[in-house]
Short mmCIF file of C-alpha atoms in Angstrom, two decimals:
data_model
loop_
_atom_site.label_atom_id
_atom_site.label_comp_id
_atom_site.label_asym_id
_atom_site.label_seq_id
_atom_site.Cartn_x
_atom_site.Cartn_y
_atom_site.Cartn_z
CA MET A 897 16.65 -79.15 54.62
CA PRO A 898 19.88 -79.53 52.54
CA GLU A 899 23.08 -79.23 54.60
CA ILE A 900 24.38 -76.53 52.36
CA LEU A 901 21.77 -74.14 53.62
CA GLN A 902 22.86 -74.64 57.21
CA SER A 903 26.01 -72.56 56.54
CA THR A 904 25.67 -68.81 56.40
CA GLU A 905 28.70 -68.57 54.12
CA HIS A 906 27.19 -70.99 51.61
CA VAL A 907 23.85 -69.08 51.67
CA LEU A 908 25.60 -65.84 50.98
CA SER A 909 27.53 -67.37 48.12
CA ILE A 910 24.32 -68.84 46.65
CA LEU A 911 22.57 -65.44 46.82
CA ALA A 912 25.66 -63.75 45.21
CA VAL A 913 25.72 -66.23 42.33
CA VAL A 914 21.98 -65.95 41.70
CA GLY A 915 22.17 -62.12 41.96
CA ALA A 916 25.14 -62.04 39.53
CA GLU A 917 23.37 -64.30 37.04
CA LEU A 918 20.21 -62.18 37.26
CA LEU A 919 22.15 -58.96 36.97
CA LEU A 920 24.00 -60.25 33.83
CA LEU A 921 20.58 -61.32 32.34
CA LEU A 922 19.15 -57.79 32.98
CA VAL A 923 22.20 -56.12 31.36
CA LEU A 924 21.89 -58.29 28.28
CA THR A 925 18.12 -57.63 28.17
CA ALA A 926 18.80 -53.84 28.40
CA CYS A 927 21.25 -54.08 25.58
CA CYS A 928 18.77 -55.96 23.36
CA PHE A 929 16.09 -53.39 24.20
CA TYR A 930 18.33 -50.38 23.44
CA ILE A 931 19.58 -51.84 20.16
CA ALA A 932 16.06 -52.78 19.02
CA ARG A 933 14.84 -49.27 20.00
CA LEU A 934 17.54 -47.72 17.89
CA ILE A 935 16.69 -49.95 14.91
CA PHE A 936 12.92 -49.18 15.11
CA SER A 937 13.56 -45.42 15.60
CA TYR A 938 15.80 -45.46 12.52
CA LEU A 939 13.20 -47.26 10.51
CA ALA A 940 10.42 -44.95 11.64
CA LYS A 941 12.34 -41.88 10.40
CA ARG A 942 12.74 -43.32 6.85
CA GLU A 943 10.45 -41.61 4.26
CA THR A 944 10.00 -44.85 2.34
CA LEU A 945 8.57 -46.52 5.53
CA VAL A 946 6.25 -43.69 6.62
CA GLN A 947 3.20 -45.53 5.24
CA PHE A 948 4.10 -48.51 7.50
CA GLU A 949 4.25 -46.50 10.72
CA SER A 950 1.39 -48.43 12.37
CA GLN A 951 2.85 -51.76 11.40
CA LEU A 952 6.17 -50.77 12.88
CA ASN A 953 4.57 -49.62 16.14
CA ASP A 954 2.80 -53.02 16.33
CA MET A 955 6.01 -54.81 15.80
CA TRP A 956 7.71 -52.71 18.48
CA ARG A 957 4.95 -53.60 20.98
CA TRP A 958 5.10 -57.27 20.13
CA TYR A 959 8.90 -57.19 20.47
CA ARG A 960 8.74 -55.59 23.99
CA PHE A 961 6.08 -58.10 25.02
CA GLY A 962 8.08 -61.12 23.69
CA LEU A 963 11.29 -59.83 25.32
CA LEU A 964 9.54 -59.46 28.62
CA LEU A 965 8.16 -62.90 28.38
CA LEU A 966 11.62 -64.35 27.54
CA VAL A 967 13.26 -62.51 30.48
CA CYS A 968 10.63 -63.81 32.90
CA PHE A 969 11.18 -67.35 31.58
CA LEU A 970 15.00 -67.05 31.92
CA ILE A 971 14.71 -65.61 35.52
CA LEU A 972 12.50 -68.53 36.44
CA LEU A 973 14.97 -70.98 34.81
CA ILE A 974 17.95 -69.46 36.68
CA ILE A 975 16.07 -69.67 39.99
CA LEU A 976 14.91 -73.25 39.32
CA LEU A 977 18.43 -74.41 38.15
CA ASN A 978 20.12 -72.95 41.27
CA ALA A 979 17.33 -74.41 43.49
CA TRP A 980 17.89 -77.83 41.90
CA LEU A 981 21.64 -77.55 42.63
CA VAL A 982 20.94 -76.61 46.25
CA TRP A 983 18.49 -79.47 46.53
CA GLN A 984 21.26 -81.79 45.28
CA ASN A 985 23.38 -80.28 48.14
CA GLN A 986 25.64 -78.59 45.60
CA SER A 987 26.95 -75.08 45.86
CA PRO A 988 26.02 -73.01 42.72
CA TYR A 989 29.15 -70.91 43.34
CA ILE A 990 31.33 -73.96 43.29
CA VAL A 991 29.61 -75.39 40.17
CA LEU A 992 29.97 -72.03 38.31
CA GLU A 993 33.66 -71.76 39.51
CA GLN A 994 34.36 -75.18 38.21
CA TRP A 995 32.71 -74.44 34.87
CA ILE A 996 34.77 -71.29 34.47
CA SER A 997 38.02 -72.97 35.54
CA ASN A 998 37.51 -75.65 32.86
CA ILE A 999 37.68 -72.92 30.16
CA SER A 1000 41.30 -72.68 29.06
CA ALA A 1001 43.33 -69.51 28.94
CA ASP A 1002 43.45 -69.71 25.16
CA ILE A 1003 39.66 -69.67 25.00
CA TRP A 1004 39.58 -66.54 27.28
CA LEU A 1005 42.22 -64.90 25.18
CA HIS A 1006 40.31 -65.65 21.96
CA LEU A 1007 37.06 -64.46 23.54
CA SER A 1008 38.73 -61.24 24.68
CA LEU A 1009 40.29 -60.59 21.30
CA ALA A 1010 36.94 -61.34 19.53
CA LEU A 1011 35.11 -58.99 21.89
CA GLY A 1012 37.75 -56.30 21.21
CA LYS A 1013 37.42 -56.80 17.45
CA ILE A 1014 33.63 -56.75 17.69
CA LEU A 1015 33.74 -53.56 19.72
CA ALA A 1016 36.19 -51.92 17.27
CA ALA A 1017 34.10 -53.01 14.25
CA ALA A 1018 30.94 -51.58 15.83
CA VAL A 1019 32.65 -48.26 16.46
CA ALA A 1020 34.16 -48.18 12.92
CA ILE A 1021 30.79 -48.93 11.38
CA GLY A 1022 29.05 -46.23 13.51
CA PHE A 1023 31.56 -43.55 12.53
CA GLY A 1024 31.73 -44.79 8.90
CA LEU A 1025 28.01 -44.64 8.42
CA LYS A 1026 27.92 -41.15 10.01
CA TYR A 1027 30.24 -39.73 7.51
CA LEU A 1028 28.61 -41.81 4.67
CA HIS A 1029 25.23 -40.24 5.53
CA ARG A 1030 26.81 -36.82 5.35
CA PHE A 1031 28.29 -37.61 1.94
CA PHE A 1032 24.93 -38.76 0.69
CA ALA A 1033 23.27 -35.64 2.03
CA ALA A 1034 25.84 -33.45 0.30
CA SER A 1035 25.53 -35.44 -2.94
CA GLN A 1036 21.73 -35.02 -2.81
CA THR A 1037 21.96 -31.28 -2.34
CA ARG A 1038 24.42 -30.96 -5.26
CA THR A 1039 22.36 -33.27 -7.50
CA GLU A 1040 19.15 -31.23 -6.91
CA LYS A 1041 20.94 -28.11 -8.15
CA PHE A 1042 21.52 -29.51 -11.68
CA THR A 1043 19.11 -28.02 -14.28
CA HIS A 1044 17.48 -31.22 -15.40
CA PHE A 1045 17.06 -32.58 -11.86
CA GLN A 1046 15.40 -29.48 -10.35
CA SER A 1047 11.90 -30.71 -11.09
CA ASN A 1048 12.51 -34.22 -9.78
CA THR A 1049 13.53 -33.48 -6.16
CA SER A 1050 11.12 -35.95 -4.71
CA GLU A 1051 12.54 -38.87 -6.77
CA ILE A 1052 16.12 -37.76 -5.99
CA ARG A 1053 15.27 -37.74 -2.31
CA ARG A 1054 13.75 -41.25 -2.51
CA PHE A 1055 16.86 -42.44 -4.33
CA PHE A 1056 19.36 -41.18 -1.72
CA ASN A 1057 17.08 -42.30 1.14
CA SER A 1058 17.04 -45.78 -0.34
CA LEU A 1059 20.82 -45.65 -0.90
CA SER A 1060 21.41 -44.58 2.69
CA GLN A 1061 18.99 -47.22 4.08
CA VAL A 1062 20.48 -50.09 2.05
CA PHE A 1063 24.13 -49.19 3.00
CA THR A 1064 23.18 -48.88 6.73
CA ILE A 1065 21.37 -52.20 7.01
CA ALA A 1066 23.92 -54.00 4.90
CA ALA A 1067 26.71 -52.67 7.10
CA TRP A 1068 25.02 -53.96 10.31
CA LEU A 1069 24.15 -57.27 8.69
CA PHE A 1070 27.88 -57.77 7.81
CA PHE A 1071 28.60 -56.76 11.38
CA ILE A 1072 26.38 -59.65 12.54
CA VAL A 1073 28.22 -62.03 10.27
CA PHE A 1074 31.54 -60.72 11.59
CA VAL A 1075 30.28 -61.30 15.19
CA THR A 1076 29.25 -64.85 14.22
CA GLU A 1077 32.68 -65.59 12.70
CA GLN A 1078 34.53 -64.12 15.72
CA LEU A 1079 32.58 -66.10 18.26
CA ALA A 1080 32.96 -69.24 16.13
CA LEU A 1081 29.30 -70.12 16.23
CA ALA A 1082 27.82 -73.00 14.29
CA ASP A 1083 28.66 -73.13 10.55
CA SER A 1084 24.99 -73.56 9.79
CA ILE A 1085 24.12 -70.22 11.41
CA TYR A 1086 27.00 -68.59 9.54
CA GLN A 1087 25.83 -69.89 6.14
CA LEU A 1088 22.24 -68.90 6.90
CA LEU A 1089 23.35 -65.38 7.70
CA ILE A 1090 25.42 -65.26 4.48
CA LYS A 1091 22.41 -66.29 2.41
CA ALA A 1092 20.13 -63.80 4.22
CA ILE A 1093 22.62 -60.94 3.56
CA SER A 1094 22.86 -62.00 -0.15
CA ILE A 1095 19.08 -61.86 -0.46
CA TYR A 1096 18.90 -58.46 1.24
CA LEU A 1097 21.76 -57.10 -0.90
CA ILE A 1098 19.92 -58.26 -4.05
CA ILE A 1099 16.69 -56.56 -2.92
CA GLY A 1100 18.47 -53.43 -1.82
CA LEU A 1101 20.49 -53.04 -5.06
CA ALA A 1102 17.23 -53.62 -7.05
CA THR A 1103 15.59 -50.90 -5.05
CA ILE A 1104 18.47 -48.53 -5.62
CA ALA A 1105 18.54 -49.34 -9.32
CA ALA A 1106 14.73 -48.80 -9.67
CA ARG A 1107 15.03 -45.39 -7.92
CA MET A 1108 17.91 -44.43 -10.19
CA VAL A 1109 15.98 -45.41 -13.27
CA ALA A 1110 13.13 -43.15 -12.10
CA VAL A 1111 15.63 -40.16 -11.63
CA VAL A 1112 17.43 -40.78 -14.96
CA VAL A 1113 14.14 -41.09 -16.94
CA LEU A 1114 12.68 -37.86 -15.50
CA ALA A 1115 15.96 -36.06 -16.17
CA LEU A 1116 15.95 -37.45 -19.72
CA ASN A 1117 12.32 -36.16 -20.15
CA SER A 1118 13.39 -32.66 -18.98
CA PHE A 1119 16.54 -32.73 -21.31
CA MET A 1120 14.50 -33.90 -24.33
CA HIS A 1121 11.77 -31.30 -23.67
CA GLN A 1122 14.42 -28.50 -23.69
CA LEU A 1123 16.12 -29.96 -26.78
CA ALA A 1124 12.84 -30.34 -28.63
CA SER A 1125 11.88 -26.69 -27.84
CA SER A 1126 15.23 -25.39 -29.17
CA LYS A 1127 15.18 -27.65 -32.26
CA ALA A 1128 11.54 -27.19 -33.25
CA TRP A 1129 10.87 -30.91 -32.60
CA GLN A 1130 8.09 -30.20 -30.13
CA ALA A 1131 5.42 -32.08 -32.03
CA TYR A 1132 7.56 -35.22 -32.28
CA PHE A 1133 8.47 -34.96 -28.54
CA GLU A 1134 4.81 -34.67 -27.58
CA ALA A 1135 3.86 -37.66 -29.72
CA LEU A 1136 6.61 -39.91 -28.31
CA GLN A 1137 6.57 -38.58 -24.71
CA PRO A 1138 4.14 -41.28 -23.46
CA LEU A 1139 6.98 -43.77 -24.18
CA LEU A 1140 9.12 -42.30 -21.32
CA PRO A 1141 6.83 -43.38 -18.41
CA LEU A 1142 6.56 -46.78 -20.29
CA LEU A 1143 10.34 -46.92 -20.45
CA GLN A 1144 10.57 -46.18 -16.64
CA LYS A 1145 8.03 -48.95 -15.80
CA SER A 1146 9.59 -51.43 -18.13
CA LEU A 1147 13.12 -50.86 -16.76
CA ALA A 1148 11.74 -51.07 -13.22
CA TYR A 1149 9.99 -54.34 -13.98
CA ILE A 1150 13.10 -55.68 -15.51
CA ILE A 1151 15.16 -54.76 -12.49
CA TRP A 1152 12.65 -56.23 -10.08
CA ILE A 1153 12.26 -59.49 -12.12
CA ALA A 1154 16.06 -59.86 -12.30
CA GLY A 1155 16.35 -59.31 -8.56
CA LEU A 1156 13.52 -61.77 -7.82
CA SER A 1157 15.21 -64.34 -10.02
CA LEU A 1158 18.46 -63.95 -8.12
CA VAL A 1159 16.62 -64.25 -4.85
CA ILE A 1160 14.87 -67.46 -5.99
CA ALA A 1161 18.15 -68.89 -7.13
CA GLN A 1162 19.48 -68.49 -3.52
CA LEU A 1163 16.50 -70.69 -2.26
CA THR A 1164 17.30 -74.29 -3.16
CA PRO A 1165 13.74 -75.74 -3.03
CA ILE A 1166 12.46 -73.33 -5.67
CA ALA A 1167 15.72 -72.42 -7.41
CA GLU A 1168 14.52 -74.02 -10.73
CA PHE A 1169 11.91 -71.25 -11.11
CA ALA A 1170 14.72 -68.66 -11.42
CA LYS A 1171 15.01 -69.54 -15.17
CA LEU A 1172 11.66 -67.85 -15.86
CA GLY A 1173 13.26 -64.44 -15.02
CA PRO A 1174 15.16 -64.02 -18.30
CA ARG A 1175 12.08 -65.13 -20.28
CA LEU A 1176 9.91 -62.49 -18.54
CA ILE A 1177 12.57 -59.88 -19.13
CA GLN A 1178 12.74 -60.79 -22.80
CA SER A 1179 8.89 -60.51 -23.00
CA ILE A 1180 8.98 -57.02 -21.47
CA VAL A 1181 11.70 -55.91 -23.93
CA ILE A 1182 9.64 -57.29 -26.84
CA PHE A 1183 6.51 -55.47 -25.62
CA PHE A 1184 8.42 -52.10 -25.19
CA ILE A 1185 9.89 -52.40 -28.64
CA ALA A 1186 6.45 -53.09 -30.11
CA ARG A 1187 5.14 -49.89 -28.38
CA VAL A 1188 7.93 -47.97 -29.87
CA ILE A 1189 7.21 -49.36 -33.30
CA ILE A 1190 3.48 -48.60 -32.95
CA ASP A 1191 3.96 -44.98 -31.82
CA ALA A 1192 6.63 -44.34 -34.39
CA GLY A 1193 4.42 -45.82 -37.09
CA ASN A 1194 1.45 -43.78 -35.98
CA LEU A 1195 3.58 -40.66 -36.02
CA LEU A 1196 4.77 -41.41 -39.57
CA ILE A 1197 1.17 -42.14 -40.73
CA ASP A 1198 0.01 -38.79 -39.23
CA HIS A 1199 2.87 -36.93 -40.88
CA LYS A 1200 1.98 -38.50 -44.26
CA GLN A 1201 -1.63 -37.70 -43.77
CA TYR A 1202 -1.00 -33.89 -43.71
CA GLU A 1203 2.03 -33.96 -46.02
CA GLY A 1204 1.80 -32.22 -49.38
CA ASP A 1205 -0.51 -29.53 -50.85
CA TYR A 1206 -3.48 -31.41 -52.27
CA ASP A 1207 -7.11 -30.53 -52.89
CA GLU A 1208 -9.83 -30.91 -50.24
CA MET A 1209 -11.10 -34.20 -51.56
CA VAL A 1210 -7.66 -35.90 -51.40
CA MET A 1211 -7.18 -34.61 -47.84
CA ARG A 1212 -10.54 -35.88 -46.78
CA ARG A 1213 -9.83 -39.25 -48.35
CA ARG A 1214 -6.56 -39.34 -46.38
CA ALA A 1215 -8.45 -38.39 -43.18
CA THR A 1216 -10.73 -41.38 -43.77
CA ILE A 1217 -8.15 -43.97 -44.77
CA MET A 1218 -5.26 -43.07 -42.35
CA PRO A 1219 -7.15 -44.01 -39.08
CA LEU A 1220 -7.90 -47.38 -40.55
CA MET A 1221 -4.30 -47.84 -41.63
CA LYS A 1222 -3.28 -47.05 -38.09
CA THR A 1223 -5.75 -49.58 -36.71
CA ILE A 1224 -4.62 -52.35 -39.07
CA TYR A 1225 -0.99 -51.45 -38.34
CA GLN A 1226 -1.51 -51.77 -34.57
CA TYR A 1227 -3.35 -55.03 -34.87
CA VAL A 1228 -0.59 -56.56 -37.00
CA VAL A 1229 2.14 -55.33 -34.61
CA TYR A 1230 0.27 -56.57 -31.53
CA PHE A 1231 -0.36 -59.99 -33.17
CA VAL A 1232 3.37 -60.35 -34.00
CA THR A 1233 4.25 -59.15 -30.53
CA LEU A 1234 1.99 -61.79 -28.92
CA VAL A 1235 3.60 -64.48 -31.03
CA LEU A 1236 7.10 -63.38 -30.14
CA ILE A 1237 6.21 -63.17 -26.43
CA LEU A 1238 4.75 -66.66 -26.43
CA GLY A 1239 7.95 -67.85 -28.04
CA ALA A 1240 10.08 -66.04 -25.52
CA LEU A 1241 8.13 -67.75 -22.67
CA GLY A 1242 8.89 -71.14 -24.20
CA ILE A 1243 5.33 -71.82 -25.46
CA ASP A 1244 5.09 -73.57 -28.86
CA ILE A 1245 3.37 -71.09 -31.17
CA MET A 1246 2.42 -73.54 -33.92
CA PRO A 1247 -0.58 -75.07 -32.06
CA PHE A 1248 -1.57 -71.51 -31.25
CA LEU A 1249 -1.49 -70.40 -34.89
CA ALA A 1250 -3.40 -73.52 -35.95
CA GLY A 1251 -5.91 -72.93 -33.24
CA ALA A 1252 -6.28 -69.31 -34.26
CA GLY A 1253 -7.02 -70.46 -37.87
CA ILE A 1254 -9.64 -72.90 -36.80
CA LEU A 1255 -11.12 -70.33 -34.44
CA GLY A 1256 -11.28 -67.85 -37.27
CA VAL A 1257 -13.18 -70.29 -39.45
CA VAL A 1258 -15.60 -71.04 -36.58
CA ILE A 1259 -16.12 -67.37 -35.92
CA GLY A 1260 -16.62 -66.82 -39.67
CA PHE A 1261 -19.49 -69.23 -39.78
CA GLY A 1262 -21.08 -67.88 -36.65
CA ALA A 1263 -20.59 -64.19 -37.24
CA GLN A 1264 -22.20 -63.62 -40.63
CA PRO A 1265 -23.43 -60.08 -39.72
CA LEU A 1266 -19.99 -59.12 -38.48
CA ILE A 1267 -18.39 -60.30 -41.77
CA ASN A 1268 -21.10 -58.39 -43.73
CA ASP A 1269 -20.25 -55.17 -41.79
CA ILE A 1270 -16.55 -55.61 -42.48
CA VAL A 1271 -17.07 -56.34 -46.23
CA SER A 1272 -19.45 -53.38 -46.48
CA GLY A 1273 -16.90 -51.17 -44.77
CA PHE A 1274 -14.22 -52.17 -47.32
CA PHE A 1275 -16.52 -51.29 -50.26
CA ILE A 1276 -17.52 -47.98 -48.64
CA LEU A 1277 -13.82 -46.98 -48.35
CA PHE A 1278 -12.38 -48.29 -51.59
CA GLU A 1279 -15.35 -47.37 -53.75
CA ASN A 1280 -15.32 -43.84 -52.25
CA ILE A 1281 -19.03 -43.94 -51.43
CA PHE A 1282 -18.51 -41.45 -48.70
CA LEU A 1283 -15.67 -39.97 -46.68
CA VAL A 1284 -15.17 -38.44 -43.28
CA GLY A 1285 -16.77 -34.93 -43.34
CA ASP A 1286 -19.41 -35.81 -45.97
CA VAL A 1287 -23.03 -34.98 -45.23
CA ILE A 1288 -25.20 -38.06 -45.96
CA ASP A 1289 -28.71 -39.27 -45.52
CA THR A 1290 -28.98 -43.00 -44.77
CA GLY A 1291 -32.76 -43.07 -44.47
CA GLN A 1292 -32.22 -43.52 -40.65
CA VAL A 1293 -30.27 -40.34 -39.99
CA LEU A 1294 -29.14 -37.21 -41.74
CA GLY A 1295 -25.85 -35.66 -40.76
CA ALA A 1296 -22.06 -35.35 -41.17
CA VAL A 1297 -19.79 -38.44 -41.16
CA GLU A 1298 -17.26 -38.23 -38.24
CA HIS A 1299 -15.65 -41.65 -38.35
CA ILE A 1300 -15.57 -44.66 -40.57
CA ASP A 1301 -14.42 -48.03 -39.31
CA PHE A 1302 -14.49 -51.46 -40.91
CA ARG A 1303 -17.57 -52.37 -38.86
CA THR A 1304 -19.38 -49.08 -38.09
CA THR A 1305 -19.94 -45.53 -39.28
CA LYS A 1306 -20.41 -42.66 -36.90
CA ILE A 1307 -22.70 -39.74 -37.98
CA ARG A 1308 -23.40 -36.50 -36.14
CA ASP A 1309 -26.87 -35.11 -36.88
CA PRO A 1310 -27.68 -31.34 -36.88
CA GLU A 1311 -28.85 -31.56 -33.29
CA GLY A 1312 -25.46 -32.82 -32.13
CA ASN A 1313 -26.46 -36.43 -31.53
CA LEU A 1314 -23.97 -39.07 -32.53
CA HIS A 1315 -25.46 -42.08 -34.36
CA ILE A 1316 -23.45 -45.25 -34.68
CA LEU A 1317 -24.65 -47.41 -37.68
CA ARG A 1318 -23.47 -50.79 -38.83
CA ASN A 1319 -21.90 -50.70 -42.24
CA GLY A 1320 -24.12 -53.65 -43.31
CA ASP A 1321 -27.31 -51.63 -42.61
CA LEU A 1322 -26.33 -48.77 -44.93
CA ASN A 1323 -28.32 -49.92 -47.98
CA HIS A 1324 -29.51 -46.55 -49.50
CA ILE A 1325 -27.33 -43.50 -49.03
CA LYS A 1326 -27.75 -39.91 -50.24
CA ASN A 1327 -24.42 -38.12 -50.31
CA TYR A 1328 -24.80 -34.44 -50.40
CA SER A 1329 -21.00 -33.86 -50.60
CA LYS A 1330 -20.28 -35.22 -54.10
CA ASP A 1331 -19.36 -32.64 -56.73
CA PHE A 1332 -22.35 -30.31 -56.30
CA THR A 1333 -25.93 -30.01 -55.10
CA PHE A 1334 -28.90 -27.67 -55.35
CA ALA A 1335 -30.60 -25.45 -52.77
CA VAL A 1336 -34.23 -25.94 -53.59
CA VAL A 1337 -37.04 -23.78 -52.11
CA GLU A 1338 -40.77 -23.60 -52.84
CA VAL A 1339 -42.32 -20.13 -52.46
CA PRO A 1340 -46.05 -19.58 -52.19
CA PHE A 1341 -47.53 -16.44 -53.96
CA SER A 1342 -51.01 -15.05 -53.72
CA TYR A 1343 -53.04 -15.21 -56.91
CA ASP A 1344 -53.18 -11.47 -57.20
CA VAL A 1345 -49.44 -11.26 -57.77
CA ASP A 1346 -48.35 -11.08 -61.35
CA VAL A 1347 -46.44 -14.20 -62.53
CA VAL A 1348 -43.73 -12.06 -64.37
CA GLU A 1349 -43.31 -9.89 -61.30
CA ALA A 1350 -42.97 -12.92 -59.06
CA ARG A 1351 -40.31 -14.51 -61.33
CA SER A 1352 -38.34 -11.15 -61.41
CA PHE A 1353 -38.69 -10.85 -57.63
CA LEU A 1354 -37.28 -14.39 -57.08
CA ILE A 1355 -34.37 -13.72 -59.52
CA ASP A 1356 -33.46 -10.57 -57.55
CA CYS A 1357 -33.55 -12.49 -54.24
CA GLY A 1358 -31.29 -15.12 -55.77
CA ALA A 1359 -28.84 -12.41 -56.89
CA GLN A 1360 -28.67 -11.05 -53.30
CA VAL A 1361 -27.93 -14.54 -51.85
CA GLN A 1362 -25.36 -15.27 -54.61
CA GLN A 1363 -23.49 -12.06 -53.73
CA ALA A 1364 -23.71 -12.64 -49.99
CA MET A 1365 -22.64 -16.26 -50.21
CA ALA A 1366 -20.23 -16.19 -53.17
CA ASP A 1367 -18.00 -18.92 -51.60
CA ASP A 1368 -20.86 -21.37 -51.43
CA VAL A 1369 -23.01 -20.55 -54.48
CA THR A 1370 -21.66 -21.71 -57.93
CA ASP A 1371 -24.21 -20.23 -60.28
CA ALA A 1372 -27.30 -17.98 -60.46
CA LEU A 1373 -30.71 -18.92 -59.19
CA GLU A 1374 -33.00 -20.59 -61.62
CA VAL A 1375 -36.83 -20.30 -61.40
CA LYS A 1376 -38.40 -23.63 -62.34
CA GLY A 1377 -41.81 -22.10 -62.58
CA ILE A 1378 -45.21 -22.85 -60.99
CA VAL A 1379 -45.23 -26.38 -59.58
CA ALA A 1380 -48.53 -26.48 -57.69
CA PHE A 1381 -51.84 -24.69 -57.32
CA GLU A 1382 -53.51 -24.54 -53.97
CA PRO A 1383 -56.82 -22.91 -53.02
CA SER A 1384 -55.03 -19.87 -51.54
CA ALA A 1385 -51.61 -19.80 -53.29
CA MET A 1386 -49.55 -20.72 -56.36
CA HIS A 1387 -46.20 -22.34 -55.62
CA PHE A 1388 -43.06 -21.44 -57.42
CA ARG A 1389 -39.97 -23.73 -57.20
CA VAL A 1390 -36.48 -22.23 -57.38
CA SER A 1391 -33.07 -23.94 -57.33
CA MET A 1392 -29.58 -22.61 -56.93
CA PRO A 1393 -26.40 -24.62 -57.68
CA VAL A 1394 -24.13 -24.68 -54.63
CA LYS A 1395 -21.06 -26.47 -53.46
CA PRO A 1396 -21.33 -29.89 -51.91
CA ALA A 1397 -23.28 -30.06 -48.61
CA LYS A 1398 -24.01 -26.27 -48.70
CA HIS A 1399 -27.62 -26.53 -49.87
CA PHE A 1400 -28.96 -26.39 -46.24
CA VAL A 1401 -27.32 -23.08 -45.35
CA VAL A 1402 -27.97 -21.53 -48.75
CA ALA A 1403 -31.64 -22.54 -48.74
CA THR A 1404 -31.97 -21.05 -45.27
CA LYS A 1405 -30.40 -17.79 -46.36
CA LEU A 1406 -32.65 -17.71 -49.52
CA ARG A 1407 -35.79 -18.15 -47.43
CA GLU A 1408 -34.68 -15.26 -45.17
CA VAL A 1409 -34.04 -12.90 -48.15
CA ILE A 1410 -37.47 -13.86 -49.72
CA LYS A 1411 -39.23 -13.08 -46.40
CA GLN A 1412 -37.53 -9.71 -46.21
CA GLY A 1413 -38.57 -9.03 -49.85
CA PHE A 1414 -42.20 -9.94 -49.10
CA ASP A 1415 -42.10 -7.49 -46.14
CA ALA A 1416 -40.62 -4.68 -48.34
CA LYS A 1417 -43.26 -5.03 -50.97
CA GLY A 1418 -46.08 -5.35 -48.50
CA TRP A 1419 -46.98 -8.85 -49.75
CA ARG A 1420 -48.52 -11.33 -47.47
CA ILE A 1421 -47.51 -15.00 -47.56
CA PRO A 1422 -50.82 -16.67 -48.30
CA ALA A 1423 -52.26 -19.24 -45.93
CA ASN A 1424 -54.93 -21.82 -46.39
CA GLN A 1425 -58.41 -20.38 -45.91
CA GLN A 1426 -61.78 -21.83 -45.67
CA GLN A 1427 -65.11 -20.09 -46.21
CA VAL A 1428 -68.07 -21.31 -44.13
CA HIS A 1429 -71.64 -20.60 -45.26
CA ILE A 1430 -74.36 -20.93 -42.63
CA SER A 1431 -77.82 -21.64 -44.00
CA GLY A 1432 -80.38 -18.89 -43.41
CA MET A 1433 -77.74 -16.15 -42.85
CA PRO A 1434 -77.55 -13.17 -45.25
#
């Protein structure tokens, strides 16, 4: 047994030192636990972190578990260190007293002043943040009362929450740096903390700027909607309104890319990649400008399509050509945009253009049907073979043309089915919408009806149809005469000039009037009959 344990006084001093060291350790542990609980409680109350509640709870459990393990390790270390001193027949009290006595008065004075400054700074930050949060809350309330912000309360709330969170965390990070400076810790720790604060401030300011962009764009949307309603610009506003969400996303991406570039610039091993940031920002700006040009061009084309007081044929031709102009216009703008973006990213566009030319030649040789469709589409459009709205018969389908593209034509048949045909397959076309057409009907009469009476009857029916459908019929009905003899009937053919593509509806109406005339005269529409003679029957 060491001699030091044989003295009761020494044993009591050993126990007092170990107890004081353990008590100090427990006090520091309690402080760390309390501060961490405050931080986690603050984070859990943030609306922006509600979705990470489970992750925060897991982090809090792991923190408590790690703190417990660290405390157990330090308790064991204190006990073992003091046991080793006792084993070496040295008094822990004397060793601790000598270590404290070696610290000069200047160091104690500096430490006391540093602790005082740290305490004062903590109190100042606490009170400052309290009043700052009140100021943010009052500013949020007043902002929500503005007319153009009333429909954007959720975005305003997120903006002020982000602002409050960034200021709070930044304040305590600066407090940690201040503590490090006052306690004269290693310069490497100080520089590391400064870099960490710089990165956090960049991310925090980017978050605030992105939230501010969302609020401003939504307010701008509300203001422009009100202005457009008062100035009769509603049509233009609705056409260009999709650009506002795109503007918000583009500005947000620009902010985040700029922030990421600044963060990467702080990290020496990968700092060279920060130069990609301005190029990406330039690419986003080019893309947004291209979308503005496309939407503005489409709006101008649509305006020109319905501008002026022209006849129906001109308007239908415009309705056919204008969508194709919009398609070509968009392809040209997107191609130029792609070339500019590649140039902004530092990619040489000349090999790209040369490769595109070679690829076009290869595709041209390997896509003969596609080229045939496109060439046929050009001739259909510029030779005015048919337009959107025309009723045509291609041999495969009969219906109204709904859309003409360079490669395909879409036709809606009378049953409502949409047929999509390749332009190269449209070899023989009947167009019922050119100039005029005839409603042709064949009417069977019994042989006991007088031919002159039948002709007069048909002319009267035609006059009724012409009077009922004066907007569609262009001239009187013409009886072509008897065109066929059948065993039970003679067939008269009649035709009536009508406006383009109106022959179906006029022919239907004519048949209806003829049937009503037959019923009024008591005539029977003849049907095929057969007489069967059975041998041996009278």
